[in-house]
Amino acid sequence: MKKGNKRFRAGDRKDRNYLREQKASAKGQYPAAVLLTCIDSRAPAEVIMDLGIGDIFNCRVAGNVRNADILGSMEFACKLAGAKVLLVMGHTACGAIKGAIDNAELGNLTGLLGKIKPAIDATAYAGERSAKNYAFVDAVARKKLEKVILTSSARKTKGANKRAATIADMLCACGLTWKHSLTSRQEFLEKMRDAIRLCCQDL
């Protein structure tokens, strides 16, 4: 994916035969990765990473918001279809982030934007906290990525306290671990935080 994005940025994309790729994947799919990305029309993962048919699973939802359906889809991709990489991809100038900051309301969108608002409250920012401030929108987008991957909450299941499903928990449950030897789940989460910081530098 990194190499594909490098080709895209250089304007040197691969020549692809999509019909051939479609026929080759007709009897089975074996994508190496599953992505959670925003629906923004300017950030299609398959295009900006120069990927073909059958290369990835891509869960798209405004603001790359996680919910039970998204997590279930990722569980299918990882546990049943064998994907080994999980990527949560945000982007700059996100309309969903701006809408949440502006308290936009519109049908079902209102509830979706409500799931972004905790990231707004959690964003430490000294300047103007408005959707018109590009730097603040970018800062909230970064915080949103962190919260999608790392935030856990408690819930009761059959009378016992259990952690709510998160992407980090799902990775552990599906047997996906950091490439380095880890001594604890806490170390795993710390490694993920380091990865998020590195990825955010390229947002």
PDB file of N, CA and C in Angstrom, residues 11-115:
ATOM      1  N   GLY A  11       2.702  10.035  -9.884  1.00  0.00           N
ATOM      2  CA  GLY A  11       2.013   9.989 -11.169  1.00  0.00           C
ATOM      3  C   GLY A  11       2.462   8.832 -12.038  1.00  0.00           C
ATOM      4  N   ASP A  12       2.862   7.738 -11.391  1.00  0.00           N
ATOM      5  CA  ASP A  12       3.429   6.588 -12.107  1.00  0.00           C
ATOM      6  C   ASP A  12       2.653   5.321 -11.757  1.00  0.00           C
ATOM      7  N   ARG A  13       1.334   5.358 -11.929  1.00  0.00           N
ATOM      8  CA  ARG A  13       0.490   4.234 -11.556  1.00  0.00           C
ATOM      9  C   ARG A  13       0.653   3.057 -12.505  1.00  0.00           C
ATOM     10  N   LYS A  14       0.379   1.853 -11.978  1.00  0.00           N
ATOM     11  CA  LYS A  14       0.471   0.636 -12.773  1.00  0.00           C
ATOM     12  C   LYS A  14      -0.607   0.608 -13.858  1.00  0.00           C
ATOM     13  N   ASP A  15      -0.276   0.010 -14.985  1.00  0.00           N
ATOM     14  CA  ASP A  15      -1.304  -0.264 -15.994  1.00  0.00           C
ATOM     15  C   ASP A  15      -2.072  -1.496 -15.536  1.00  0.00           C
ATOM     16  N   ARG A  16      -3.380  -1.389 -15.445  1.00  0.00           N
ATOM     17  CA  ARG A  16      -4.174  -2.492 -14.915  1.00  0.00           C
ATOM     18  C   ARG A  16      -5.224  -2.963 -15.920  1.00  0.00           C
ATOM     19  N   ASN A  17      -5.453  -4.265 -15.902  1.00  0.00           N
ATOM     20  CA  ASN A  17      -6.528  -4.867 -16.671  1.00  0.00           C
ATOM     21  C   ASN A  17      -7.591  -5.294 -15.663  1.00  0.00           C
ATOM     22  N   TYR A  18      -8.554  -4.403 -15.404  1.00  0.00           N
ATOM     23  CA  TYR A  18      -9.539  -4.673 -14.357  1.00  0.00           C
ATOM     24  C   TYR A  18     -10.425  -5.869 -14.688  1.00  0.00           C
ATOM     25  N   LEU A  19     -10.712  -6.083 -15.949  1.00  0.00           N
ATOM     26  CA  LEU A  19     -11.526  -7.230 -16.337  1.00  0.00           C
ATOM     27  C   LEU A  19     -10.791  -8.529 -15.997  1.00  0.00           C
ATOM     28  N   ARG A  20      -9.503  -8.568 -16.250  1.00  0.00           N
ATOM     29  CA  ARG A  20      -8.712  -9.753 -15.925  1.00  0.00           C
ATOM     30  C   ARG A  20      -8.650  -9.959 -14.410  1.00  0.00           C
ATOM     31  N   GLU A  21      -8.486  -8.857 -13.656  1.00  0.00           N
ATOM     32  CA  GLU A  21      -8.448  -8.954 -12.199  1.00  0.00           C
ATOM     33  C   GLU A  21      -9.782  -9.442 -11.653  1.00  0.00           C
ATOM     34  N   GLN A  22     -10.866  -8.973 -12.264  1.00  0.00           N
ATOM     35  CA  GLN A  22     -12.192  -9.398 -11.816  1.00  0.00           C
ATOM     36  C   GLN A  22     -12.379 -10.896 -12.057  1.00  0.00           C
ATOM     37  N   LYS A  23     -11.976 -11.379 -13.207  1.00  0.00           N
ATOM     38  CA  LYS A  23     -12.112 -12.805 -13.532  1.00  0.00           C
ATOM     39  C   LYS A  23     -11.221 -13.659 -12.637  1.00  0.00           C
ATOM     40  N   ALA A  24     -10.017 -13.152 -12.334  1.00  0.00           N
ATOM     41  CA  ALA A  24      -9.085 -13.904 -11.508  1.00  0.00           C
ATOM     42  C   ALA A  24      -9.582 -14.071 -10.076  1.00  0.00           C
ATOM     43  N   SER A  25     -10.388 -13.122  -9.609  1.00  0.00           N
ATOM     44  CA  SER A  25     -10.873 -13.169  -8.227  1.00  0.00           C
ATOM     45  C   SER A  25     -12.300 -13.682  -8.116  1.00  0.00           C
ATOM     46  N   ALA A  26     -12.878 -14.113  -9.219  1.00  0.00           N
ATOM     47  CA  ALA A  26     -14.289 -14.505  -9.229  1.00  0.00           C
ATOM     48  C   ALA A  26     -14.581 -15.698  -8.313  1.00  0.00           C
ATOM     49  N   LYS A  27     -13.645 -16.635  -8.188  1.00  0.00           N
ATOM     50  CA  LYS A  27     -13.896 -17.855  -7.417  1.00  0.00           C
ATOM     51  C   LYS A  27     -13.450 -17.749  -5.955  1.00  0.00           C
ATOM     52  N   GLY A  28     -12.859 -16.644  -5.579  1.00  0.00           N
ATOM     53  CA  GLY A  28     -12.431 -16.496  -4.193  1.00  0.00           C
ATOM     54  C   GLY A  28     -11.673 -15.197  -3.989  1.00  0.00           C
ATOM     55  N   GLN A  29     -11.728 -14.691  -2.762  1.00  0.00           N
ATOM     56  CA  GLN A  29     -11.015 -13.454  -2.486  1.00  0.00           C
ATOM     57  C   GLN A  29     -10.035 -13.659  -1.335  1.00  0.00           C
ATOM     58  N   TYR A  30      -8.848 -13.094  -1.484  1.00  0.00           N
ATOM     59  CA  TYR A  30      -7.800 -13.258  -0.479  1.00  0.00           C
ATOM     60  C   TYR A  30      -7.052 -11.944  -0.250  1.00  0.00           C
ATOM     61  N   PRO A  31      -7.773 -10.852   0.057  1.00  0.00           N
ATOM     62  CA  PRO A  31      -7.092  -9.578   0.291  1.00  0.00           C
ATOM     63  C   PRO A  31      -6.180  -9.656   1.512  1.00  0.00           C
ATOM     64  N   ALA A  32      -5.052  -8.977   1.434  1.00  0.00           N
ATOM     65  CA  ALA A  32      -4.086  -9.004   2.531  1.00  0.00           C
ATOM     66  C   ALA A  32      -4.459  -8.036   3.631  1.00  0.00           C
ATOM     67  N   ALA A  33      -5.343  -7.073   3.344  1.00  0.00           N
ATOM     68  CA  ALA A  33      -5.627  -6.015   4.315  1.00  0.00           C
ATOM     69  C   ALA A  33      -7.097  -5.635   4.312  1.00  0.00           C
ATOM     70  N   VAL A  34      -7.533  -5.060   5.448  1.00  0.00           N
ATOM     71  CA  VAL A  34      -8.866  -4.470   5.551  1.00  0.00           C
ATOM     72  C   VAL A  34      -8.688  -3.036   6.018  1.00  0.00           C
ATOM     73  N   LEU A  35      -9.378  -2.112   5.352  1.00  0.00           N
ATOM     74  CA  LEU A  35      -9.255  -0.689   5.650  1.00  0.00           C
ATOM     75  C   LEU A  35     -10.565  -0.133   6.177  1.00  0.00           C
ATOM     76  N   LEU A  36     -10.459   0.810   7.091  1.00  0.00           N
ATOM     77  CA  LEU A  36     -11.600   1.620   7.508  1.00  0.00           C
ATOM     78  C   LEU A  36     -11.291   3.037   7.056  1.00  0.00           C
ATOM     79  N   THR A  37     -12.061   3.533   6.081  1.00  0.00           N
ATOM     80  CA  THR A  37     -11.783   4.842   5.508  1.00  0.00           C
ATOM     81  C   THR A  37     -13.060   5.666   5.426  1.00  0.00           C
ATOM     82  N   CYS A  38     -12.895   6.951   5.157  1.00  0.00           N
ATOM     83  CA  CYS A  38     -14.026   7.865   5.022  1.00  0.00           C
ATOM     84  C   CYS A  38     -14.649   7.725   3.621  1.00  0.00           C
ATOM     85  N   ILE A  39     -15.902   8.155   3.481  1.00  0.00           N
ATOM     86  CA  ILE A  39     -16.555   8.077   2.171  1.00  0.00           C
ATOM     87  C   ILE A  39     -16.147   9.221   1.250  1.00  0.00           C
ATOM     88  N   ASP A  40     -15.344  10.151   1.743  1.00  0.00           N
ATOM     89  CA  ASP A  40     -14.974  11.329   0.957  1.00  0.00           C
ATOM     90  C   ASP A  40     -14.548  10.933  -0.458  1.00  0.00           C
ATOM     91  N   SER A  41     -15.149  11.570  -1.446  1.00  0.00           N
ATOM     92  CA  SER A  41     -14.899  11.219  -2.850  1.00  0.00           C
ATOM     93  C   SER A  41     -13.484  11.539  -3.293  1.00  0.00           C
ATOM     94  N   ARG A  42     -12.775  12.359  -2.505  1.00  0.00           N
ATOM     95  CA  ARG A  42     -11.415  12.751  -2.876  1.00  0.00           C
ATOM     96  C   ARG A  42     -10.354  11.840  -2.281  1.00  0.00           C
ATOM     97  N   ALA A  43     -10.791  10.834  -1.508  1.00  0.00           N
ATOM     98  CA  ALA A  43      -9.814   9.963  -0.850  1.00  0.00           C
ATOM     99  C   ALA A  43     -10.153   8.479  -1.021  1.00  0.00           C
ATOM    100  N   PRO A  44     -10.362   8.020  -2.275  1.00  0.00           N
ATOM    101  CA  PRO A  44     -10.642   6.594  -2.485  1.00  0.00           C
ATOM    102  C   PRO A  44      -9.361   5.777  -2.308  1.00  0.00           C
ATOM    103  N   ALA A  45      -9.343   4.915  -1.312  1.00  0.00           N
ATOM    104  CA  ALA A  45      -8.114   4.192  -0.958  1.00  0.00           C
ATOM    105  C   ALA A  45      -7.534   3.394  -2.120  1.00  0.00           C
ATOM    106  N   GLU A  46      -8.417   2.720  -2.871  1.00  0.00           N
ATOM    107  CA  GLU A  46      -7.909   1.889  -3.971  1.00  0.00           C
ATOM    108  C   GLU A  46      -7.162   2.718  -5.005  1.00  0.00           C
ATOM    109  N   VAL A  47      -7.601   3.958  -5.200  1.00  0.00           N
ATOM    110  CA  VAL A  47      -6.957   4.820  -6.192  1.00  0.00           C
ATOM    111  C   VAL A  47      -5.668   5.414  -5.644  1.00  0.00           C
ATOM    112  N   ILE A  48      -5.726   5.991  -4.454  1.00  0.00           N
ATOM    113  CA  ILE A  48      -4.545   6.691  -3.946  1.00  0.00           C
ATOM    114  C   ILE A  48      -3.462   5.724  -3.458  1.00  0.00           C
ATOM    115  N   MET A  49      -3.800   4.434  -3.369  1.00  0.00           N
ATOM    116  CA  MET A  49      -2.779   3.432  -3.054  1.00  0.00           C
ATOM    117  C   MET A  49      -2.476   2.549  -4.253  1.00  0.00           C
ATOM    118  N   ASP A  50      -3.036   2.912  -5.408  1.00  0.00           N
ATOM    119  CA  ASP A  50      -2.789   2.195  -6.654  1.00  0.00           C
ATOM    120  C   ASP A  50      -3.024   0.696  -6.506  1.00  0.00           C
ATOM    121  N   LEU A  51      -4.221   0.348  -6.042  1.00  0.00           N
ATOM    122  CA  LEU A  51      -4.578  -1.042  -5.819  1.00  0.00           C
ATOM    123  C   LEU A  51      -5.564  -1.527  -6.871  1.00  0.00           C
ATOM    124  N   GLY A  52      -5.661  -2.827  -6.999  1.00  0.00           N
ATOM    125  CA  GLY A  52      -6.554  -3.411  -7.985  1.00  0.00           C
ATOM    126  C   GLY A  52      -7.714  -4.138  -7.356  1.00  0.00           C
ATOM    127  N   ILE A  53      -8.519  -4.795  -8.183  1.00  0.00           N
ATOM    128  CA  ILE A  53      -9.657  -5.575  -7.714  1.00  0.00           C
ATOM    129  C   ILE A  53      -9.152  -6.775  -6.916  1.00  0.00           C
ATOM    130  N   GLY A  54      -9.713  -6.957  -5.733  1.00  0.00           N
ATOM    131  CA  GLY A  54      -9.329  -8.096  -4.910  1.00  0.00           C
ATOM    132  C   GLY A  54      -8.146  -7.858  -3.992  1.00  0.00           C
ATOM    133  N   ASP A  55      -7.581  -6.641  -4.004  1.00  0.00           N
ATOM    134  CA  ASP A  55      -6.385  -6.375  -3.191  1.00  0.00           C
ATOM    135  C   ASP A  55      -6.702  -6.096  -1.725  1.00  0.00           C
ATOM    136  N   ILE A  56      -7.825  -5.414  -1.451  1.00  0.00           N
ATOM    137  CA  ILE A  56      -8.168  -5.053  -0.069  1.00  0.00           C
ATOM    138  C   ILE A  56      -9.668  -5.154   0.163  1.00  0.00           C
ATOM    139  N   PHE A  57     -10.026  -5.262   1.450  1.00  0.00           N
ATOM    140  CA  PHE A  57     -11.391  -4.998   1.882  1.00  0.00           C
ATOM    141  C   PHE A  57     -11.406  -3.527   2.277  1.00  0.00           C
ATOM    142  N   ASN A  58     -12.451  -2.792   1.923  1.00  0.00           N
ATOM    143  CA  ASN A  58     -12.503  -1.381   2.264  1.00  0.00           C
ATOM    144  C   ASN A  58     -13.861  -1.041   2.873  1.00  0.00           C
ATOM    145  N   CYS A  59     -13.867  -0.760   4.182  1.00  0.00           N
ATOM    146  CA  CYS A  59     -15.079  -0.322   4.879  1.00  0.00           C
ATOM    147  C   CYS A  59     -15.111   1.200   4.834  1.00  0.00           C
ATOM    148  N   ARG A  60     -16.088   1.771   4.169  1.00  0.00           N
ATOM    149  CA  ARG A  60     -16.152   3.224   4.026  1.00  0.00           C
ATOM    150  C   ARG A  60     -17.381   3.783   4.734  1.00  0.00           C
ATOM    151  N   VAL A  61     -17.142   4.785   5.567  1.00  0.00           N
ATOM    152  CA  VAL A  61     -18.225   5.459   6.281  1.00  0.00           C
ATOM    153  C   VAL A  61     -17.748   6.864   6.620  1.00  0.00           C
ATOM    154  N   ALA A  62     -18.641   7.824   6.581  1.00  0.00           N
ATOM    155  CA  ALA A  62     -18.261   9.213   6.829  1.00  0.00           C
ATOM    156  C   ALA A  62     -17.517   9.347   8.155  1.00  0.00           C
ATOM    157  N   GLY A  63     -16.377  10.014   8.113  1.00  0.00           N
ATOM    158  CA  GLY A  63     -15.596  10.243   9.319  1.00  0.00           C
ATOM    159  C   GLY A  63     -14.886   9.013   9.836  1.00  0.00           C
ATOM    160  N   ASN A  64     -14.772   7.962   9.018  1.00  0.00           N
ATOM    161  CA  ASN A  64     -14.225   6.661   9.427  1.00  0.00           C
ATOM    162  C   ASN A  64     -14.665   6.292  10.855  1.00  0.00           C
ATOM    163  N   VAL A  65     -15.992   6.353  11.058  1.00  0.00           N
ATOM    164  CA  VAL A  65     -16.590   6.035  12.361  1.00  0.00           C
ATOM    165  C   VAL A  65     -16.707   4.523  12.501  1.00  0.00           C
ATOM    166  N   ARG A  66     -16.368   4.014  13.661  1.00  0.00           N
ATOM    167  CA  ARG A  66     -16.533   2.578  13.893  1.00  0.00           C
ATOM    168  C   ARG A  66     -17.869   2.316  14.569  1.00  0.00           C
ATOM    169  N   ASN A  67     -18.494   1.210  14.224  1.00  0.00           N
ATOM    170  CA  ASN A  67     -19.702   0.757  14.898  1.00  0.00           C
ATOM    171  C   ASN A  67     -19.732  -0.761  14.831  1.00  0.00           C
ATOM    172  N   ALA A  68     -20.766  -1.366  15.357  1.00  0.00           N
ATOM    173  CA  ALA A  68     -20.826  -2.825  15.413  1.00  0.00           C
ATOM    174  C   ALA A  68     -20.788  -3.450  14.024  1.00  0.00           C
ATOM    175  N   ASP A  69     -21.420  -2.821  13.055  1.00  0.00           N
ATOM    176  CA  ASP A  69     -21.431  -3.369  11.701  1.00  0.00           C
ATOM    177  C   ASP A  69     -20.035  -3.312  11.069  1.00  0.00           C
ATOM    178  N   ILE A  70     -19.333  -2.196  11.289  1.00  0.00           N
ATOM    179  CA  ILE A  70     -17.975  -2.060  10.776  1.00  0.00           C
ATOM    180  C   ILE A  70     -17.066  -3.103  11.419  1.00  0.00           C
ATOM    181  N   LEU A  71     -17.151  -3.240  12.755  1.00  0.00           N
ATOM    182  CA  LEU A  71     -16.309  -4.206  13.455  1.00  0.00           C
ATOM    183  C   LEU A  71     -16.629  -5.632  13.007  1.00  0.00           C
ATOM    184  N   GLY A  72     -17.920  -5.919  12.795  1.00  0.00           N
ATOM    185  CA  GLY A  72     -18.297  -7.242  12.298  1.00  0.00           C
ATOM    186  C   GLY A  72     -17.718  -7.512  10.921  1.00  0.00           C
ATOM    187  N   SER A  73     -17.725  -6.501  10.069  1.00  0.00           N
ATOM    188  CA  SER A  73     -17.153  -6.644   8.731  1.00  0.00           C
ATOM    189  C   SER A  73     -15.656  -6.907   8.812  1.00  0.00           C
ATOM    190  N   MET A  74     -14.986  -6.211   9.745  1.00  0.00           N
ATOM    191  CA  MET A  74     -13.546  -6.405   9.909  1.00  0.00           C
ATOM    192  C   MET A  74     -13.227  -7.773  10.491  1.00  0.00           C
ATOM    193  N   GLU A  75     -14.092  -8.252  11.387  1.00  0.00           N
ATOM    194  CA  GLU A  75     -13.913  -9.601  11.927  1.00  0.00           C
ATOM    195  C   GLU A  75     -14.012 -10.632  10.810  1.00  0.00           C
ATOM    196  N   PHE A  76     -14.967 -10.430   9.895  1.00  0.00           N
ATOM    197  CA  PHE A  76     -15.072 -11.325   8.738  1.00  0.00           C
ATOM    198  C   PHE A  76     -13.794 -11.283   7.916  1.00  0.00           C
ATOM    199  N   ALA A  77     -13.323 -10.062   7.627  1.00  0.00           N
ATOM    200  CA  ALA A  77     -12.140  -9.899   6.789  1.00  0.00           C
ATOM    201  C   ALA A  77     -10.913 -10.567   7.399  1.00  0.00           C
ATOM    202  N   CYS A  78     -10.747 -10.409   8.721  1.00  0.00           N
ATOM    203  CA  CYS A  78      -9.540 -10.927   9.377  1.00  0.00           C
ATOM    204  C   CYS A  78      -9.664 -12.401   9.753  1.00  0.00           C
ATOM    205  N   LYS A  79     -10.720 -12.732  10.467  1.00  0.00           N
ATOM    206  CA  LYS A  79     -10.842 -14.079  11.016  1.00  0.00           C
ATOM    207  C   LYS A  79     -11.242 -15.110   9.971  1.00  0.00           C
ATOM    208  N   LEU A  80     -12.129 -14.731   9.056  1.00  0.00           N
ATOM    209  CA  LEU A  80     -12.645 -15.695   8.086  1.00  0.00           C
ATOM    210  C   LEU A  80     -11.965 -15.621   6.726  1.00  0.00           C
ATOM    211  N   ALA A  81     -11.583 -14.421   6.300  1.00  0.00           N
ATOM    212  CA  ALA A  81     -10.987 -14.277   4.966  1.00  0.00           C
ATOM    213  C   ALA A  81      -9.467 -14.125   5.012  1.00  0.00           C
ATOM    214  N   GLY A  82      -8.894 -14.041   6.195  1.00  0.00           N
ATOM    215  CA  GLY A  82      -7.440 -14.097   6.314  1.00  0.00           C
ATOM    216  C   GLY A  82      -6.659 -12.811   6.141  1.00  0.00           C
ATOM    217  N   ALA A  83      -7.322 -11.654   6.172  1.00  0.00           N
ATOM    218  CA  ALA A  83      -6.578 -10.394   6.057  1.00  0.00           C
ATOM    219  C   ALA A  83      -5.645 -10.247   7.263  1.00  0.00           C
ATOM    220  N   LYS A  84      -4.421  -9.794   7.013  1.00  0.00           N
ATOM    221  CA  LYS A  84      -3.407  -9.711   8.061  1.00  0.00           C
ATOM    222  C   LYS A  84      -3.058  -8.282   8.451  1.00  0.00           C
ATOM    223  N   VAL A  85      -3.538  -7.309   7.702  1.00  0.00           N
ATOM    224  CA  VAL A  85      -3.232  -5.907   7.995  1.00  0.00           C
ATOM    225  C   VAL A  85      -4.540  -5.158   8.176  1.00  0.00           C
ATOM    226  N   LEU A  86      -4.606  -4.328   9.219  1.00  0.00           N
ATOM    227  CA  LEU A  86      -5.779  -3.502   9.455  1.00  0.00           C
ATOM    228  C   LEU A  86      -5.337  -2.049   9.479  1.00  0.00           C
ATOM    229  N   LEU A  87      -5.900  -1.245   8.587  1.00  0.00           N
ATOM    230  CA  LEU A  87      -5.521   0.154   8.475  1.00  0.00           C
ATOM    231  C   LEU A  87      -6.738   1.055   8.657  1.00  0.00           C
ATOM    232  N   VAL A  88      -6.637   2.014   9.556  1.00  0.00           N
ATOM    233  CA  VAL A  88      -7.656   3.044   9.709  1.00  0.00           C
ATOM    234  C   VAL A  88      -7.091   4.314   9.093  1.00  0.00           C
ATOM    235  N   MET A  89      -7.759   4.837   8.073  1.00  0.00           N
ATOM    236  CA  MET A  89      -7.222   5.959   7.307  1.00  0.00           C
ATOM    237  C   MET A  89      -8.139   7.164   7.375  1.00  0.00           C
ATOM    238  N   GLY A  90      -7.647   8.240   7.983  1.00  0.00           N
ATOM    239  CA  GLY A  90      -8.363   9.506   7.967  1.00  0.00           C
ATOM    240  C   GLY A  90      -7.799  10.388   6.864  1.00  0.00           C
ATOM    241  N   HIS A  91      -8.285  11.616   6.779  1.00  0.00           N
ATOM    242  CA  HIS A  91      -7.764  12.526   5.760  1.00  0.00           C
ATOM    243  C   HIS A  91      -8.000  13.965   6.199  1.00  0.00           C
ATOM    244  N   THR A  92      -7.310  14.880   5.561  1.00  0.00           N
ATOM    245  CA  THR A  92      -7.468  16.293   5.888  1.00  0.00           C
ATOM    246  C   THR A  92      -8.763  16.829   5.270  1.00  0.00           C
ATOM    247  N   ALA A  93      -9.216  17.966   5.793  1.00  0.00           N
ATOM    248  CA  ALA A  93     -10.404  18.661   5.288  1.00  0.00           C
ATOM    249  C   ALA A  93     -11.625  17.748   5.249  1.00  0.00           C
ATOM    250  N   CYS A  94     -11.787  16.927   6.269  1.00  0.00           N
ATOM    251  CA  CYS A  94     -12.898  15.968   6.318  1.00  0.00           C
ATOM    252  C   CYS A  94     -14.222  16.675   6.589  1.00  0.00           C
ATOM    253  N   GLY A  95     -15.182  16.502   5.692  1.00  0.00           N
ATOM    254  CA  GLY A  95     -16.487  17.144   5.835  1.00  0.00           C
ATOM    255  C   GLY A  95     -17.242  16.659   7.058  1.00  0.00           C
ATOM    256  N   ALA A  96     -17.074  15.376   7.409  1.00  0.00           N
ATOM    257  CA  ALA A  96     -17.758  14.841   8.585  1.00  0.00           C
ATOM    258  C   ALA A  96     -17.204  15.482   9.860  1.00  0.00           C
ATOM    259  N   ILE A  97     -15.898  15.659   9.913  1.00  0.00           N
ATOM    260  CA  ILE A  97     -15.283  16.322  11.066  1.00  0.00           C
ATOM    261  C   ILE A  97     -15.807  17.756  11.171  1.00  0.00           C
ATOM    262  N   LYS A  98     -15.845  18.454  10.038  1.00  0.00           N
ATOM    263  CA  LYS A  98     -16.347  19.834  10.037  1.00  0.00           C
ATOM    264  C   LYS A  98     -17.807  19.881  10.488  1.00  0.00           C
ATOM    265  N   GLY A  99     -18.607  18.933  10.005  1.00  0.00           N
ATOM    266  CA  GLY A  99     -20.015  18.901  10.370  1.00  0.00           C
ATOM    267  C   GLY A  99     -20.205  18.670  11.859  1.00  0.00           C
ATOM    268  N   ALA A 100     -19.385  17.787  12.429  1.00  0.00           N
ATOM    269  CA  ALA A 100     -19.475  17.524  13.863  1.00  0.00           C
ATOM    270  C   ALA A 100     -19.089  18.757  14.670  1.00  0.00           C
ATOM    271  N   ILE A 101     -18.057  19.468  14.218  1.00  0.00           N
ATOM    272  CA  ILE A 101     -17.628  20.691  14.905  1.00  0.00           C
ATOM    273  C   ILE A 101     -18.730  21.744  14.850  1.00  0.00           C
ATOM    274  N   ASP A 102     -19.418  21.830  13.713  1.00  0.00           N
ATOM    275  CA  ASP A 102     -20.478  22.834  13.522  1.00  0.00           C
ATOM    276  C   ASP A 102     -21.829  22.401  14.071  1.00  0.00           C
ATOM    277  N   ASN A 103     -21.888  21.206  14.676  1.00  0.00           N
ATOM    278  CA  ASN A 103     -23.150  20.678  15.207  1.00  0.00           C
ATOM    279  C   ASN A 103     -24.226  20.564  14.130  1.00  0.00           C
ATOM    280  N   ALA A 104     -23.834  20.115  12.953  1.00  0.00           N
ATOM    281  CA  ALA A 104     -24.779  19.933  11.850  1.00  0.00           C
ATOM    282  C   ALA A 104     -25.802  18.848  12.210  1.00  0.00           C
ATOM    283  N   GLU A 105     -27.032  19.031  11.746  1.00  0.00           N
ATOM    284  CA  GLU A 105     -28.087  18.059  11.993  1.00  0.00           C
ATOM    285  C   GLU A 105     -28.821  17.757  10.699  1.00  0.00           C
ATOM    286  N   LEU A 106     -28.978  16.476  10.393  1.00  0.00           N
ATOM    287  CA  LEU A 106     -29.679  16.062   9.177  1.00  0.00           C
ATOM    288  C   LEU A 106     -30.002  14.575   9.272  1.00  0.00           C
ATOM    289  N   GLY A 107     -31.223  14.247   9.616  1.00  0.00           N
ATOM    290  CA  GLY A 107     -31.649  12.856   9.641  1.00  0.00           C
ATOM    291  C   GLY A 107     -30.693  11.951  10.404  1.00  0.00           C
ATOM    292  N   ASN A 108     -30.317  10.839   9.771  1.00  0.00           N
ATOM    293  CA  ASN A 108     -29.415   9.873  10.391  1.00  0.00           C
ATOM    294  C   ASN A 108     -28.000  10.403  10.549  1.00  0.00           C
ATOM    295  N   LEU A 109     -27.651  11.424   9.759  1.00  0.00           N
ATOM    296  CA  LEU A 109     -26.314  12.002   9.853  1.00  0.00           C
ATOM    297  C   LEU A 109     -26.053  12.586  11.240  1.00  0.00           C
ATOM    298  N   THR A 110     -27.101  13.085  11.882  1.00  0.00           N
ATOM    299  CA  THR A 110     -26.957  13.679  13.212  1.00  0.00           C
ATOM    300  C   THR A 110     -26.331  12.686  14.188  1.00  0.00           C
ATOM    301  N   GLY A 111     -26.832  11.460  14.181  1.00  0.00           N
ATOM    302  CA  GLY A 111     -26.313  10.429  15.072  1.00  0.00           C
ATOM    303  C   GLY A 111     -24.895  10.042  14.739  1.00  0.00           C
ATOM    304  N   LEU A 112     -24.583   9.977  13.453  1.00  0.00           N
ATOM    305  CA  LEU A 112     -23.224   9.623  13.042  1.00  0.00           C
ATOM    306  C   LEU A 112     -22.231  10.686  13.507  1.00  0.00           C
ATOM    307  N   LEU A 113     -22.576  11.961  13.301  1.00  0.00           N
ATOM    308  CA  LEU A 113     -21.676  13.037  13.708  1.00  0.00           C
ATOM    309  C   LEU A 113     -21.513  13.072  15.220  1.00  0.00           C
ATOM    310  N   GLY A 114     -22.525  12.614  15.936  1.00  0.00           N
ATOM    311  CA  GLY A 114     -22.429  12.559  17.383  1.00  0.00           C
ATOM    312  C   GLY A 114     -21.317  11.642  17.854  1.00  0.00           C
ATOM    313  N   LYS A 115     -20.991  10.629  17.035  1.00  0.00           N
ATOM    314  CA  LYS A 115     -19.921   9.705  17.394  1.00  0.00           C
ATOM    315  C   LYS A 115     -18.533  10.324  17.199  1.00  0.00           C
TER     316      LYS A 115
END
